PDB file of C-alpha atoms in Angstrom:
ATOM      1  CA  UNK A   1     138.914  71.465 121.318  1.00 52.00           C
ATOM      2  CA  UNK A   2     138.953  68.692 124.355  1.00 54.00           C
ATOM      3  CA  UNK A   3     134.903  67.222 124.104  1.00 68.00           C
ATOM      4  CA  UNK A   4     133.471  69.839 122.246  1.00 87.00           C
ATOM      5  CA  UNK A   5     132.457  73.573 121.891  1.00 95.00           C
ATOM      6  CA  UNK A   6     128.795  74.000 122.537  1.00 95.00           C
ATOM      7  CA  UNK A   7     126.470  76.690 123.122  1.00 97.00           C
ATOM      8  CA  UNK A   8     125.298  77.307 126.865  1.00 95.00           C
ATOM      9  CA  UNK A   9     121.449  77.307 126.148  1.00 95.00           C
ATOM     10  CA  UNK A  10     120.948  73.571 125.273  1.00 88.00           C
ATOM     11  CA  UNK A  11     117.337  73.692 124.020  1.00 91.00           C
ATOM     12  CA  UNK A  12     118.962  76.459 121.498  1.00 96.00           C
ATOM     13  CA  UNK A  13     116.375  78.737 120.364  1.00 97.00           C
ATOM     14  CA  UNK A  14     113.181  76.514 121.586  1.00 97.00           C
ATOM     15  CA  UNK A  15     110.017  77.787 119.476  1.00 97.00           C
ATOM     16  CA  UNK A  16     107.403  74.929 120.654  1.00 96.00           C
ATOM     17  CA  UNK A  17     109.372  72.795 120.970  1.00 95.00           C
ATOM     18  CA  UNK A  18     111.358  73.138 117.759  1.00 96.00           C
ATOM     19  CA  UNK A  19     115.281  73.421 117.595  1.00 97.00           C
ATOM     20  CA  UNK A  20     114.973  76.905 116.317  1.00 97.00           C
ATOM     21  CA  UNK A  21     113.373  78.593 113.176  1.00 97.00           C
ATOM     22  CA  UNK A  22     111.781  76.753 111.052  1.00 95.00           C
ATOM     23  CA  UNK A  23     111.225  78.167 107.907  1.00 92.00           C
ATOM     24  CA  UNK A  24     108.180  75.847 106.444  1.00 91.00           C
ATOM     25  CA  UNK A  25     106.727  77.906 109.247  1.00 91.00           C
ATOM     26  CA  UNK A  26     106.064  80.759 106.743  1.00 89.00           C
ATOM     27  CA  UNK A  27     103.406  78.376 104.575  1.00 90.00           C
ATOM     28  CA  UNK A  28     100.118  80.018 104.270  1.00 87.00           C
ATOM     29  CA  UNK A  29     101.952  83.295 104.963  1.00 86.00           C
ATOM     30  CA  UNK A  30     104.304  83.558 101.865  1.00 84.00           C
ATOM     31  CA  UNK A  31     104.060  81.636  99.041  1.00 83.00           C
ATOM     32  CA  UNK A  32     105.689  78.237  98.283  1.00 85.00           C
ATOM     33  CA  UNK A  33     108.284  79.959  96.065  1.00 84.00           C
ATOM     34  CA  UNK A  34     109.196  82.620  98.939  1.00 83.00           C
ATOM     35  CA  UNK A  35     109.668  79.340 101.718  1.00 86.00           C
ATOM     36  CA  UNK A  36     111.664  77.021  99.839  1.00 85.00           C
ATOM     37  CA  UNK A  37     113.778  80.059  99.696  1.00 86.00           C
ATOM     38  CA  UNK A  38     114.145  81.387 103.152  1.00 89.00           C
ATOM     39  CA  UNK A  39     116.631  78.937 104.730  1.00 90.00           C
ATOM     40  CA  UNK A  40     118.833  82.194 105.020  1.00 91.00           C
ATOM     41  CA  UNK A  41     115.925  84.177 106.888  1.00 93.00           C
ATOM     42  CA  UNK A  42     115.497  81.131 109.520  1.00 95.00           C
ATOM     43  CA  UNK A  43     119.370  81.078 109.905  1.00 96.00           C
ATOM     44  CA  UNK A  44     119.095  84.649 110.060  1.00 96.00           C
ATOM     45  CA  UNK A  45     116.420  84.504 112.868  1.00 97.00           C
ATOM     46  CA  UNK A  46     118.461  82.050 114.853  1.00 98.00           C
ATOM     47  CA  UNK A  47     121.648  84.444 115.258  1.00 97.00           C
ATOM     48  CA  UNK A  48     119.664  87.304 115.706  1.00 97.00           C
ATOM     49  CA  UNK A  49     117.482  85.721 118.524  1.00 97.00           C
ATOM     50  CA  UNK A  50     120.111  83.859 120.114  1.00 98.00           C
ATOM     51  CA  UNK A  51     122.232  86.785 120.640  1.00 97.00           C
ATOM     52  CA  UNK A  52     118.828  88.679 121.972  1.00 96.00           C
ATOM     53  CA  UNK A  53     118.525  86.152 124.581  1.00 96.00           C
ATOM     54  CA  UNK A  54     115.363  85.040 123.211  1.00 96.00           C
ATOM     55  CA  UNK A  55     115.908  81.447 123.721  1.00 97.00           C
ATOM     56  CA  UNK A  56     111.819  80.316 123.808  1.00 96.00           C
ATOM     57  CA  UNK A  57     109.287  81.629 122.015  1.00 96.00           C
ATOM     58  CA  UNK A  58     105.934  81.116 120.062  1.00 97.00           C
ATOM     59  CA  UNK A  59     105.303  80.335 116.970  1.00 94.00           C
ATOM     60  CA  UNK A  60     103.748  83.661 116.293  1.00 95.00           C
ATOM     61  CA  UNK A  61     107.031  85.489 117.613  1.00 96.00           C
ATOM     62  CA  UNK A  62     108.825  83.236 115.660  1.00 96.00           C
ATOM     63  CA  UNK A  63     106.645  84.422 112.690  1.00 95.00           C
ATOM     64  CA  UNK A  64     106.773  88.455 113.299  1.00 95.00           C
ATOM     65  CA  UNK A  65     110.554  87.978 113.268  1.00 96.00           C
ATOM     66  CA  UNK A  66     110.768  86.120 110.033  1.00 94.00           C
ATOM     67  CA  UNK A  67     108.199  88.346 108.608  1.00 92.00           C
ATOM     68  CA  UNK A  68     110.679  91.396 109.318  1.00 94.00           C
ATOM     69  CA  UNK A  69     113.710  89.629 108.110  1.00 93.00           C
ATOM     70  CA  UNK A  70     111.837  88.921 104.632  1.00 90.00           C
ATOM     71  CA  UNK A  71     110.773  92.842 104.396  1.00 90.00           C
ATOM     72  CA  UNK A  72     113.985  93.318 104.153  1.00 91.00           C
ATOM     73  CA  UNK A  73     115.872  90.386 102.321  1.00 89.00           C
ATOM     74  CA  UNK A  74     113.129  88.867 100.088  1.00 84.00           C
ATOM     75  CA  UNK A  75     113.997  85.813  98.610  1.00 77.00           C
ATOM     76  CA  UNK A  76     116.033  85.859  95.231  1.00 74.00           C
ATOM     77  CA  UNK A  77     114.721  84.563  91.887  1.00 69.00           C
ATOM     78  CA  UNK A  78     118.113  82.512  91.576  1.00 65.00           C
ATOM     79  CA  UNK A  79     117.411  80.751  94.918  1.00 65.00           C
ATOM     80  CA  UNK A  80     118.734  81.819  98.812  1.00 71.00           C
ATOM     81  CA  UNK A  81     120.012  84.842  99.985  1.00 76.00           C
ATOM     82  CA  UNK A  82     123.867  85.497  99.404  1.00 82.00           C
ATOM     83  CA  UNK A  83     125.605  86.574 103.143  1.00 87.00           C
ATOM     84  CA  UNK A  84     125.181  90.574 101.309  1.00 87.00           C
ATOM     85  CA  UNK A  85     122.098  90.494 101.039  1.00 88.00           C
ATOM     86  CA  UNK A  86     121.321  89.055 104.915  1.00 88.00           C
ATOM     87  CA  UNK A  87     123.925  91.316 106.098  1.00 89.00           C
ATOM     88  CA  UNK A  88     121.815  94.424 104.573  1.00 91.00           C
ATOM     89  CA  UNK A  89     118.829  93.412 106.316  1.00 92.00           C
ATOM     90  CA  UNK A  90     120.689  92.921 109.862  1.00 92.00           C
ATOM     91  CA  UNK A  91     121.674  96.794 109.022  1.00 93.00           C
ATOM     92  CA  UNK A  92     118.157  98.222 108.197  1.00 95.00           C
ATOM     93  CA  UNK A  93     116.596  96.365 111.246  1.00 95.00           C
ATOM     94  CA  UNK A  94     119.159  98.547 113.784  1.00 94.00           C
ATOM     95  CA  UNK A  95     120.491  95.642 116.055  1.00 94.00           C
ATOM     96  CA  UNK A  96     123.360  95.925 118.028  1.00 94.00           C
ATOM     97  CA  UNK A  97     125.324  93.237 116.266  1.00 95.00           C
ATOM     98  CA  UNK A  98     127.975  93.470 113.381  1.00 93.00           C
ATOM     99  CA  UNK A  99     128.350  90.273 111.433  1.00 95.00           C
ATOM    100  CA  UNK A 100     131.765  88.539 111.194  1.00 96.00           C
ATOM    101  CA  UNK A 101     131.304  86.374 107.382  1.00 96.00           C
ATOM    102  CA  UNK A 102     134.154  84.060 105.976  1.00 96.00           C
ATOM    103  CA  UNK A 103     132.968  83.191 102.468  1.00 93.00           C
ATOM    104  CA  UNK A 104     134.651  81.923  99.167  1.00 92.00           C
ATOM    105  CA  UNK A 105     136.133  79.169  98.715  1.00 93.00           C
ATOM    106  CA  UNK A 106     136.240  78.001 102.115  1.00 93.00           C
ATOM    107  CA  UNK A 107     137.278  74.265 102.933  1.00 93.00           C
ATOM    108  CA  UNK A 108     136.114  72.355 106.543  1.00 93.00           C
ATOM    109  CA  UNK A 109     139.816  72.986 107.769  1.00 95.00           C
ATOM    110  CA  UNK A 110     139.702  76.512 107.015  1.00 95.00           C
ATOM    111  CA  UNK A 111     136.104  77.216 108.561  1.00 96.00           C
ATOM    112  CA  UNK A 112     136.798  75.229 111.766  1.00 97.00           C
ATOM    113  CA  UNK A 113     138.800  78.062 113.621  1.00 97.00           C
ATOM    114  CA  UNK A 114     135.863  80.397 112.988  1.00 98.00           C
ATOM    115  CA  UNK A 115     133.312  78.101 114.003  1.00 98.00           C
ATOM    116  CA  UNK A 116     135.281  77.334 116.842  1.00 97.00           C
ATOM    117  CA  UNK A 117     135.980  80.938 118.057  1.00 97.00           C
ATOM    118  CA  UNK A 118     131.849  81.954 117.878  1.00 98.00           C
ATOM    119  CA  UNK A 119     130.775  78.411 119.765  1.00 98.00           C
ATOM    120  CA  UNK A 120     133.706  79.450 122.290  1.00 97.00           C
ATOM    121  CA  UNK A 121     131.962  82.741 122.622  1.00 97.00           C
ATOM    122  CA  UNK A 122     128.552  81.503 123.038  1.00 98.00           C
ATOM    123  CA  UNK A 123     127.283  82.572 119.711  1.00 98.00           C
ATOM    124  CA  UNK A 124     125.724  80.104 117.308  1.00 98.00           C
ATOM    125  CA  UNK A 125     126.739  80.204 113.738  1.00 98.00           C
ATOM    126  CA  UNK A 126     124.892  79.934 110.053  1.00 97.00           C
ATOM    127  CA  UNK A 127     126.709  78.175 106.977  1.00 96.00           C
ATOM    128  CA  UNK A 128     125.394  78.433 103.732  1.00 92.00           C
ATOM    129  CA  UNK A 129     126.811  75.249 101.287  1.00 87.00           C
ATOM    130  CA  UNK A 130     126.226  75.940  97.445  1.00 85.00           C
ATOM    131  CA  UNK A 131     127.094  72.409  95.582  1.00 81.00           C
ATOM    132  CA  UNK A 132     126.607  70.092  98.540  1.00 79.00           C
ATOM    133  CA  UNK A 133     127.000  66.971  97.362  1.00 76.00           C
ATOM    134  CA  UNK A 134     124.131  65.959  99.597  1.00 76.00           C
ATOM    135  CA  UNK A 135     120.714  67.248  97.871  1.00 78.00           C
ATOM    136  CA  UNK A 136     119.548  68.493 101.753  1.00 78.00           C
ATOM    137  CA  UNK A 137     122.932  70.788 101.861  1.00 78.00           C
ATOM    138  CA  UNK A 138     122.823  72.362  98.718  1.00 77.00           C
ATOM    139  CA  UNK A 139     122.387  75.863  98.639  1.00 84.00           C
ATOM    140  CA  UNK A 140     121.440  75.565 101.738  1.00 89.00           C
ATOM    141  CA  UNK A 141     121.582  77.397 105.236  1.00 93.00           C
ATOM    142  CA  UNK A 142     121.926  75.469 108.970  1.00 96.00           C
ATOM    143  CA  UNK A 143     122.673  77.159 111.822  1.00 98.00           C
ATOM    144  CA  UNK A 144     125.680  75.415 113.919  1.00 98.00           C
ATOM    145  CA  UNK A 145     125.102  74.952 117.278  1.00 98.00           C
ATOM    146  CA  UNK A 146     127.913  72.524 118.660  1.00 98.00           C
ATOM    147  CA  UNK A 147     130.695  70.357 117.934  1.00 98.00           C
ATOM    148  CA  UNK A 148     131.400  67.243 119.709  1.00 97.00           C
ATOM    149  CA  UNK A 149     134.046  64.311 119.381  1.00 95.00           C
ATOM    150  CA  UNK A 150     132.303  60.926 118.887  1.00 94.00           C
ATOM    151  CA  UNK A 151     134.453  57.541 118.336  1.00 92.00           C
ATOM    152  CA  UNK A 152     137.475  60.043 117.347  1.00 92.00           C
ATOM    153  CA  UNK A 153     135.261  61.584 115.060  1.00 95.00           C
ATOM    154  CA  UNK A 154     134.741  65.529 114.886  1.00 97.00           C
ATOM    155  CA  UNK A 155     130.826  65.720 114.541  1.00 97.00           C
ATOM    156  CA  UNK A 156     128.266  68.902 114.179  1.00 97.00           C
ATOM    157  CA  UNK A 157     125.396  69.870 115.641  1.00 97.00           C
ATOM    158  CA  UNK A 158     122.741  71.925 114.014  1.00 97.00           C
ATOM    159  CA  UNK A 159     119.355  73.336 113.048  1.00 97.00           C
ATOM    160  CA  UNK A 160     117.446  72.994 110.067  1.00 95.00           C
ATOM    161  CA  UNK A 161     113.834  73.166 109.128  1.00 93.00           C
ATOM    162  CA  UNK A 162     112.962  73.592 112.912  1.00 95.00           C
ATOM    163  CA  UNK A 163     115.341  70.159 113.531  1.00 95.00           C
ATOM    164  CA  UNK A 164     117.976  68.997 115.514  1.00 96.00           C
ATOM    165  CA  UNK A 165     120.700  67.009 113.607  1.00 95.00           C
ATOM    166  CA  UNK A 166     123.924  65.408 113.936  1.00 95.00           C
ATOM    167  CA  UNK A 167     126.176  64.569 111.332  1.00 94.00           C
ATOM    168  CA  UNK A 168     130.291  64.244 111.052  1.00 95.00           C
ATOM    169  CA  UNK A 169     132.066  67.506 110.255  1.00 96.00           C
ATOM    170  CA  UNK A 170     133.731  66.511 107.307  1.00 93.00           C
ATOM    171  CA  UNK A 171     130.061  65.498 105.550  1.00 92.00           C
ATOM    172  CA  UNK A 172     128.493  68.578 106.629  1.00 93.00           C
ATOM    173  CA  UNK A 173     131.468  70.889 105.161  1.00 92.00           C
ATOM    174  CA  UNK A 174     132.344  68.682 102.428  1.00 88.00           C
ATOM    175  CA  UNK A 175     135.545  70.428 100.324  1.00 87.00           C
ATOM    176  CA  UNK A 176     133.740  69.480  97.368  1.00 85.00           C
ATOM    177  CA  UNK A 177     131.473  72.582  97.899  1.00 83.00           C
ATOM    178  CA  UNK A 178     132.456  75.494  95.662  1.00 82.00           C
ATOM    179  CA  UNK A 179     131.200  78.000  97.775  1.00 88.00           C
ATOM    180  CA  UNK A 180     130.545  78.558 101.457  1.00 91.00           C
ATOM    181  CA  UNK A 181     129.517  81.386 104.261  1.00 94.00           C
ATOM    182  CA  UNK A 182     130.035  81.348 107.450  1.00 96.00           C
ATOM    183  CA  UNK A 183     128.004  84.121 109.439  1.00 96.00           C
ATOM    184  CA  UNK A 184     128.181  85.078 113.037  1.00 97.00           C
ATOM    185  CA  UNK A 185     126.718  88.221 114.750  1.00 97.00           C
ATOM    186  CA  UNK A 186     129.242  89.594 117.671  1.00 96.00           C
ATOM    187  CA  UNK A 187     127.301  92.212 120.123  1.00 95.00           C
ATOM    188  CA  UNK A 188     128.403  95.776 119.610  1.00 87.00           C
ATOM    189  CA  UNK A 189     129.580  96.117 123.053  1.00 79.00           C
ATOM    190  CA  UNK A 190     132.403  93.189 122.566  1.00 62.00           C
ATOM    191  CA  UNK A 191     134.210  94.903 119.615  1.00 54.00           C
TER     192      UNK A 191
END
């Protein structure tokens, strides 16, 4: 990996300033219930807008694209979208991506190639952690935007909530987590 796999567009998806989609954005539009749950439609929004080439945009684009995600993967009673059901919507909305997923049980040495592969290919991707041990992982989706070597430590990069963090790979994909998805979208025209 030498220093680091990143994507090219540094401000990532830059929606006024945010580090991509944010989904407390949807408060006042959907209720309370419907935004705790969309993590998946803001990771979602990310891929999808990042492989558009929409890398700024306002808060009301931001919005109209959420708002279409949610038509067509509306949050679950038991909590976040499963890959499935985001891969369903991606269909129905007619963009020219297919989604490469890795899910099960997936450990942080088994999901490094693929995250590896999409960041060398300029494509951001989401990962969904069930039983984080960290309450603000659990079932839970980030979008992963770069990984870097700090001290000898492999760190990653990524958005959540509209936020930029930074935390060591191994914390982020902890092998305590029972389940995980890893979702990419890969342009028609490259398959």
């Amino acid at each position: 990996m030498g220093n680091g796999l990143k994507l090219t567009q540094s401000r990532f998806v830059n929606i006024e300033g945010r580090y991509g989609f944010d989904q407390n954005a949807l408060a006042g539009r959907w209720s309370r219930y419907n935004v705790d749950r969309s993590c998946g439609i803001a990771a979602l929004a990310n891929l999808i807008s990042y492989g558009m080439e929409h890398f700024a945009m306002s808060r009301g684009e931001s919005l109209e694209l959420m708002d279409r995600i949610i038509f067509y993967a509306p949050p679950r009673p038991w909590g976040i979208a499963r890959p499935g059901i985001l891969m369903g919507a991606l269909e129905a909305m007619a963009l020219p991506f297919s989604p490469d997923v890795l899910s099960g049980k997936i450990s942080g040495k088994e999901a490094l190639p693929f995250i590896e592969e999409h960041l060398a290919h300029d494509r951001p991707v989401a990962l969904l952690n069930t039983n984080h041990p960290h309450k603000a992982f659990r079932y839970h989706w980030v979008t992963i935007t770069e990984l870097l070597e700090e001290e000898g430590l492999l760190m990653v990069r990524f958005s959540s909530w509209g936020g930029r963090y930074k935390l060591p790979y191994d914390l982020l994909l902890s092998d305590t987590t029972v389940y995980r998805a890893l979702v990419a979208l890969v342009p028609r025209k490259e398959q």
